[in-house]
Amino acid sequence: MAFLTSPELERYDRQIRIAEIGKTGQEKLKKARVFIAGAGGLGSPISIYLAAAGVGAIRIVDRDRVDVSNLNRQVLHWNDDIGRAKADSALAKLSRLNPAIRMEAICDTIIPENVAQLVAGFDLIVDAMDNLPTRYLLNKTAIEKNIPFFHGAVHGFEGRATTVIPRKTACLRCMYRGPIPEETFPVIGVAPAVVGSIQATEVIKWIIGIGALLENRMLVYDGLAMRFTEFRIQRNPSCDHCSDSSGKD
Amino acid sequence: MGVHVHIHKTHRVATDGKDMVQAEGNCVGECLEHLVKQHPGMKEALFDQKGNLRNIIEIYVNHESAYPDELKKTVREGDEIHLTFMLAGG
């Protein structure tokens, strides 16, 4: 177990006081290795809160450079960062937020040829992408590696989240009907702030082993109505990602 | 009384701003047909040119996913259908 130092005990005192966390939970967070796909609207709050919570190692991957149109929601990146690789910008902010954790940022496109190597050695995958094909690629990779996958997505004032435990719960692909046209989606920053915080909460709960995860539950957030709605989802026995026969010829 | 069909806000332009429409039918498909009769603009929102449910649409009956074969799922008086769609933004 990763023992906590005196500075760490002081830094995380307010969450160690939570009965469900305690020193044991904080040690689990310190030992955890989290992979975050995307340093944008969702990746910003996810990485900020997981770094602040003391997750021991975080790798964040993003291929893009900061654009002025990102700044309404991607709070890791500031005006001075326009034109800078998001990975570099994220690393600079998160390292300053919590210098005690191992923080790594990679500027790369997540593709079938590199995804296994990118996530190798990590305990879980957090989905903070902005397109469905990469989300599905990460979903499949998580199932193949038997590690959990924390999904979140946003549109406008709306968002959703679910947690996938391989071959136990419905996965992102279980309700797949076919490709969906890509779009430049509308979004206001508070939507990914809410959904990203939910994803980070799920990650913390899973690492420590507390609470009830969003298993087989799609939580839908409507910021305009200020309402959360929960839908039940089920594993698809014919799912090409997570069925027992998937991946077999 | 019929079945309560909850309309996603992006589709409410086709339902005169209504967030819920009453529809009659014994299955989801029949309810959606009745919905389209009342609000013809919902046809393009839900179905492609071949009449198939658009890939992006998700249907829940009484808060439970109706996938697969959503249109064949039986419904009863007082049931709730939620029409929503897959999100990809991040």
Coordinates of C-alpha atoms in Angstrom, one line a residue:
Chain A
M1 CA 0.0 0.0 0.0
A2 CA 1.2 3.5 -0.8
F3 CA 1.6 5.2 2.6
L4 CA 0.7 8.8 3.0
T5 CA 3.3 11.4 3.9
S6 CA 2.7 14.2 6.4
P7 CA 2.2 16.8 3.6
E8 CA -0.3 14.4 1.9
L9 CA -2.2 13.9 5.1
E10 CA -2.4 17.7 5.5
R11 CA -3.3 18.3 1.8
Y12 CA -6.1 15.7 1.7
D13 CA -7.3 16.2 5.2
R14 CA -10.8 17.4 4.3
Q15 CA -11.5 14.3 2.2
I16 CA -9.8 11.9 4.5
R17 CA -12.4 13.1 7.0
I18 CA -15.1 11.5 4.9
A19 CA -15.9 8.2 6.5
E20 CA -16.0 6.4 3.2
I21 CA -12.6 7.6 2.2
G22 CA -10.4 7.8 5.3
K23 CA -6.6 7.2 5.1
T24 CA -7.2 3.8 3.5
G25 CA -9.2 5.3 0.6
Q26 CA -6.6 8.1 0.2
E27 CA -3.9 5.5 -0.1
K28 CA -5.9 3.8 -2.8
L29 CA -6.2 7.0 -4.7
K30 CA -2.4 7.6 -4.4
K31 CA -1.8 4.1 -5.8
A32 CA -4.3 4.5 -8.7
R33 CA -3.3 5.0 -12.4
V34 CA -5.9 6.8 -14.5
F35 CA -6.0 7.2 -18.2
I36 CA -8.0 10.2 -19.5
A37 CA -8.9 10.4 -23.2
G38 CA -9.3 14.0 -24.1
A39 CA -8.2 17.3 -22.6
G40 CA -11.2 19.3 -23.7
G41 CA -14.6 20.2 -22.1
L42 CA -15.0 17.0 -20.2
G43 CA -11.3 16.3 -19.7
S44 CA -10.7 19.6 -18.0
P45 CA -12.9 19.0 -14.9
I46 CA -12.2 15.3 -14.9
S47 CA -8.4 15.9 -14.7
I48 CA -8.6 18.8 -12.4
Y49 CA -10.7 17.0 -9.8
L50 CA -8.8 13.8 -10.0
A51 CA -5.4 15.6 -9.7
A52 CA -6.8 17.6 -6.8
A53 CA -8.1 14.5 -5.1
G54 CA -4.6 12.9 -5.2
V55 CA -4.9 10.2 -7.8
G56 CA -1.3 9.0 -8.0
A57 CA -0.7 8.8 -11.7
I58 CA -2.7 10.5 -14.5
R59 CA -2.0 10.2 -18.3
I60 CA -4.1 12.5 -20.4
V61 CA -4.0 12.3 -24.2
D62 CA -5.2 14.9 -26.7
R63 CA -4.2 15.6 -30.3
D64 CA -5.5 19.1 -30.7
R65 CA -4.1 22.6 -30.2
V66 CA -6.0 25.2 -28.1
D67 CA -8.4 27.3 -30.2
V68 CA -10.1 30.4 -29.1
S69 CA -13.5 28.6 -29.6
N70 CA -12.5 26.1 -26.9
L71 CA -12.2 28.7 -24.1
N72 CA -15.9 28.9 -23.3
R73 CA -15.7 25.4 -21.7
Q74 CA -12.2 23.9 -21.6
V75 CA -11.1 25.5 -18.4
L76 CA -7.7 23.8 -18.4
H77 CA -6.7 26.2 -21.2
W78 CA -6.5 29.9 -21.0
N79 CA -6.2 32.8 -23.4
D80 CA -2.4 32.7 -23.4
D81 CA -2.6 29.1 -24.5
I82 CA -4.2 29.7 -27.9
G83 CA -2.1 27.7 -30.4
R84 CA -0.4 25.6 -27.8
A85 CA -0.8 21.8 -27.8
K86 CA -3.6 21.0 -25.3
A87 CA -1.5 18.2 -23.8
D88 CA 1.2 20.7 -23.0
S89 CA -1.3 23.2 -21.6
A90 CA -3.0 20.5 -19.5
L91 CA 0.3 19.3 -18.1
A92 CA 1.4 22.8 -17.1
K93 CA -1.8 23.5 -15.2
L94 CA -2.3 20.1 -13.6
S95 CA 1.4 20.0 -12.5
R96 CA 1.0 23.3 -10.8
L97 CA -2.3 22.2 -9.2
N98 CA -0.7 19.2 -7.6
P99 CA 3.0 18.7 -8.1
A100 CA 3.0 15.6 -5.9
I101 CA 1.3 13.3 -8.5
R102 CA 2.8 11.7 -11.6
M103 CA 1.3 13.7 -14.4
E104 CA 1.9 12.8 -18.0
A105 CA 0.3 14.4 -21.1
I106 CA 0.7 13.1 -24.6
C107 CA -0.1 14.9 -27.8
D108 CA -1.4 12.2 -30.1
T109 CA -4.4 10.8 -31.9
I110 CA -5.9 7.8 -30.3
I111 CA -6.2 5.1 -33.1
P112 CA -6.5 1.4 -33.2
E113 CA -2.7 1.0 -33.8
N114 CA -1.7 2.9 -30.6
V115 CA -4.6 2.6 -28.2
A116 CA -3.4 -0.6 -26.4
Q117 CA 0.0 0.9 -25.8
L118 CA -1.4 4.2 -24.6
V119 CA -3.6 2.7 -22.0
A120 CA -1.1 -0.1 -21.0
G121 CA -0.5 -0.2 -17.2
F122 CA -3.5 2.0 -16.3
D123 CA -6.3 0.9 -14.1
L124 CA -9.2 2.4 -16.0
I125 CA -10.2 4.6 -18.9
V126 CA -12.1 7.9 -18.7
D127 CA -13.9 8.8 -21.9
A128 CA -13.7 12.6 -22.4
M129 CA -13.6 12.4 -26.2
D130 CA -15.6 14.5 -28.7
N131 CA -16.4 11.9 -31.3
L132 CA -18.2 8.5 -31.3
P133 CA -15.6 6.4 -33.3
T134 CA -12.9 7.1 -30.7
R135 CA -15.3 6.5 -27.8
Y136 CA -16.2 3.1 -29.3
L137 CA -12.5 2.3 -29.8
L138 CA -11.8 3.1 -26.1
N139 CA -14.9 1.2 -25.0
K140 CA -13.7 -1.9 -26.9
T141 CA -10.1 -1.5 -25.5
A142 CA -11.4 -1.3 -21.9
I143 CA -13.4 -4.5 -22.4
E144 CA -10.5 -6.3 -23.9
K145 CA -8.2 -5.2 -21.1
N146 CA -10.9 -5.9 -18.5
I147 CA -10.7 -2.4 -17.0
P148 CA -13.7 -0.1 -16.3
F149 CA -14.7 2.6 -18.8
F150 CA -16.2 5.9 -17.5
H151 CA -18.4 7.4 -20.3
G152 CA -19.6 11.0 -20.5
A153 CA -20.9 13.2 -23.3
V154 CA -22.5 16.6 -23.7
H155 CA -24.6 18.6 -26.1
G156 CA -25.9 22.1 -25.4
F157 CA -27.1 22.3 -21.8
E158 CA -27.4 18.5 -21.7
G159 CA -25.2 15.6 -20.8
R160 CA -25.0 12.0 -19.8
A161 CA -22.8 9.5 -18.1
T162 CA -22.6 5.8 -17.4
T163 CA -20.0 3.5 -16.0
V164 CA -19.0 0.3 -17.8
I165 CA -17.7 -2.7 -16.0
P166 CA -16.5 -5.2 -18.7
R167 CA -18.8 -8.2 -19.2
K168 CA -20.8 -7.2 -16.1
T169 CA -22.7 -4.2 -17.3
A170 CA -24.0 -2.7 -20.5
C171 CA -21.2 -1.1 -22.5
L172 CA -21.3 1.9 -24.8
R173 CA -21.8 -0.3 -27.8
C174 CA -24.7 -2.4 -26.4
M175 CA -27.3 -0.1 -28.0
Y176 CA -25.4 0.5 -31.3
R177 CA -27.5 0.7 -34.4
G178 CA -25.1 2.2 -36.9
P179 CA -22.8 5.2 -37.6
I180 CA -24.0 8.7 -36.7
P181 CA -23.0 11.8 -38.7
E182 CA -20.4 14.0 -37.0
E183 CA -21.3 17.5 -36.2
T184 CA -19.9 20.6 -34.6
F185 CA -21.9 20.3 -31.4
P186 CA -23.2 23.2 -29.5
V187 CA -22.2 23.4 -25.8
I188 CA -22.0 25.7 -22.9
G189 CA -19.2 25.1 -20.4
V190 CA -21.3 24.4 -17.4
A191 CA -22.6 21.2 -19.1
P192 CA -19.3 19.4 -19.3
A193 CA -18.5 20.8 -15.9
V194 CA -21.4 18.9 -14.4
V195 CA -20.9 15.7 -16.4
G196 CA -17.1 15.7 -16.0
S197 CA -17.5 16.0 -12.3
I198 CA -19.9 13.1 -12.3
Q199 CA -17.3 11.0 -14.2
A200 CA -14.6 12.0 -11.8
T201 CA -16.9 11.1 -8.9
E202 CA -17.5 7.6 -10.4
V203 CA -13.7 7.1 -10.9
I204 CA -13.0 8.0 -7.2
K205 CA -15.8 5.7 -6.0
W206 CA -14.5 2.8 -8.1
I207 CA -10.9 3.3 -7.0
I208 CA -11.8 3.3 -3.4
G209 CA -14.6 0.7 -3.7
I210 CA -17.4 2.8 -2.3
G211 CA -20.9 3.9 -3.2
A212 CA -23.2 2.8 -6.1
L213 CA -21.7 3.2 -9.5
L214 CA -23.7 4.1 -12.7
E215 CA -23.8 0.4 -13.7
N216 CA -26.5 -0.4 -16.2
R217 CA -27.7 3.2 -15.7
M218 CA -27.6 6.1 -18.1
L219 CA -27.8 9.3 -16.1
V220 CA -29.1 12.1 -18.3
Y221 CA -28.7 15.7 -17.1
D222 CA -30.8 18.5 -18.5
G223 CA -29.4 21.8 -17.4
L224 CA -32.3 23.8 -18.8
A225 CA -35.0 21.9 -16.9
M226 CA -32.4 21.4 -14.1
R227 CA -33.3 17.7 -13.9
F228 CA -31.5 14.4 -13.8
T229 CA -33.3 11.4 -15.4
E230 CA -32.0 7.9 -15.0
F231 CA -32.6 5.3 -17.7
R232 CA -31.9 1.6 -17.2
I233 CA -29.8 0.0 -19.9
Q234 CA -29.0 -3.7 -20.4
R235 CA -26.2 -5.8 -21.8
N236 CA -26.8 -6.8 -25.3
P237 CA -26.1 -10.6 -25.7
S238 CA -25.1 -9.9 -29.4
C239 CA -22.9 -6.8 -28.7
D240 CA -19.9 -6.9 -30.9
H241 CA -17.7 -5.4 -28.1
C242 CA -18.8 -7.1 -24.9
S243 CA -20.8 -10.2 -25.6
D244 CA -19.2 -13.5 -24.5
S245 CA -18.7 -14.4 -28.2
S246 CA -17.2 -11.0 -29.2
G247 CA -13.7 -11.2 -30.5
K248 CA -14.0 -14.9 -31.3
D249 CA -14.3 -16.3 -34.8
Chain B
M1 CA -55.3 8.9 -21.7
G2 CA -53.0 6.9 -24.0
V3 CA -49.2 6.8 -23.8
H4 CA -47.1 9.7 -22.6
V5 CA -44.4 10.5 -25.2
H6 CA -41.7 12.7 -23.9
I7 CA -40.2 14.9 -26.6
H8 CA -36.5 15.9 -26.6
K9 CA -36.0 19.6 -26.6
T10 CA -34.3 19.6 -30.0
H11 CA -37.5 18.1 -31.4
R12 CA -40.0 20.4 -29.8
V13 CA -39.8 22.7 -32.8
A14 CA -41.9 20.0 -34.4
T15 CA -44.4 19.7 -31.6
D16 CA -45.3 23.3 -31.1
G17 CA -43.0 23.5 -28.1
K18 CA -44.7 20.6 -26.3
D19 CA -42.4 18.5 -24.2
M20 CA -45.0 15.7 -23.9
V21 CA -47.5 14.4 -26.4
Q22 CA -50.3 11.9 -25.8
A23 CA -50.3 9.0 -28.3
E24 CA -52.4 5.9 -28.9
G25 CA -51.1 2.5 -29.8
N26 CA -50.3 -1.0 -28.7
C27 CA -46.6 -0.8 -29.4
V28 CA -43.9 2.0 -29.6
G29 CA -44.1 2.0 -33.4
E30 CA -47.9 2.6 -33.4
C31 CA -47.5 5.4 -30.8
L32 CA -44.8 7.1 -33.0
E33 CA -47.1 6.8 -36.0
H34 CA -49.8 8.6 -34.0
L35 CA -47.3 11.1 -32.8
V36 CA -46.3 11.8 -36.5
K37 CA -50.0 12.2 -37.4
Q38 CA -50.4 14.9 -34.8
H39 CA -47.0 16.5 -35.5
P40 CA -45.8 15.6 -39.0
G41 CA -42.4 17.3 -38.4
M42 CA -41.5 14.5 -36.1
K43 CA -41.3 12.1 -39.0
E44 CA -38.0 13.5 -40.3
A45 CA -36.7 13.9 -36.8
L46 CA -37.1 10.2 -36.0
F47 CA -36.9 8.4 -39.3
D48 CA -34.6 8.3 -42.3
Q49 CA -35.7 8.4 -45.9
K50 CA -36.2 4.6 -45.9
G51 CA -38.5 4.9 -42.9
N52 CA -36.0 3.4 -40.5
L53 CA -35.4 4.8 -37.1
R54 CA -32.4 7.1 -37.2
N55 CA -29.3 5.7 -35.7
I56 CA -29.0 8.6 -33.3
I57 CA -32.4 8.1 -31.7
E58 CA -32.7 6.3 -28.4
I59 CA -36.1 5.1 -27.1
Y60 CA -36.9 4.3 -23.5
V61 CA -40.1 2.8 -22.2
N62 CA -40.9 3.4 -18.6
H63 CA -37.2 4.5 -18.2
E64 CA -35.9 1.3 -19.6
S65 CA -34.0 1.0 -22.9
A66 CA -36.3 -0.4 -25.6
Y67 CA -33.3 -1.5 -27.7
P68 CA -33.3 -3.6 -29.9
D69 CA -36.5 -3.7 -32.0
E70 CA -37.7 -0.6 -30.3
L71 CA -40.7 -0.1 -32.5
K72 CA -42.1 -3.5 -31.7
K73 CA -42.1 -3.0 -27.9
T74 CA -45.5 -3.3 -26.5
V75 CA -46.9 -0.5 -24.4
R76 CA -50.0 0.0 -22.2
E77 CA -52.2 2.8 -21.2
G78 CA -50.3 5.2 -19.0
D79 CA -46.8 4.0 -20.1
E80 CA -44.1 6.6 -20.7
I81 CA -42.0 6.7 -23.8
H82 CA -38.9 8.9 -23.8
L83 CA -37.4 9.9 -27.1
T84 CA -33.8 11.1 -26.8
F85 CA -30.6 10.8 -28.8
M86 CA -27.0 9.6 -28.5
L87 CA -24.6 12.4 -27.5
A88 CA -21.0 12.5 -28.8
G89 CA -19.8 15.9 -27.6
G90 CA -17.1 16.4 -25.1

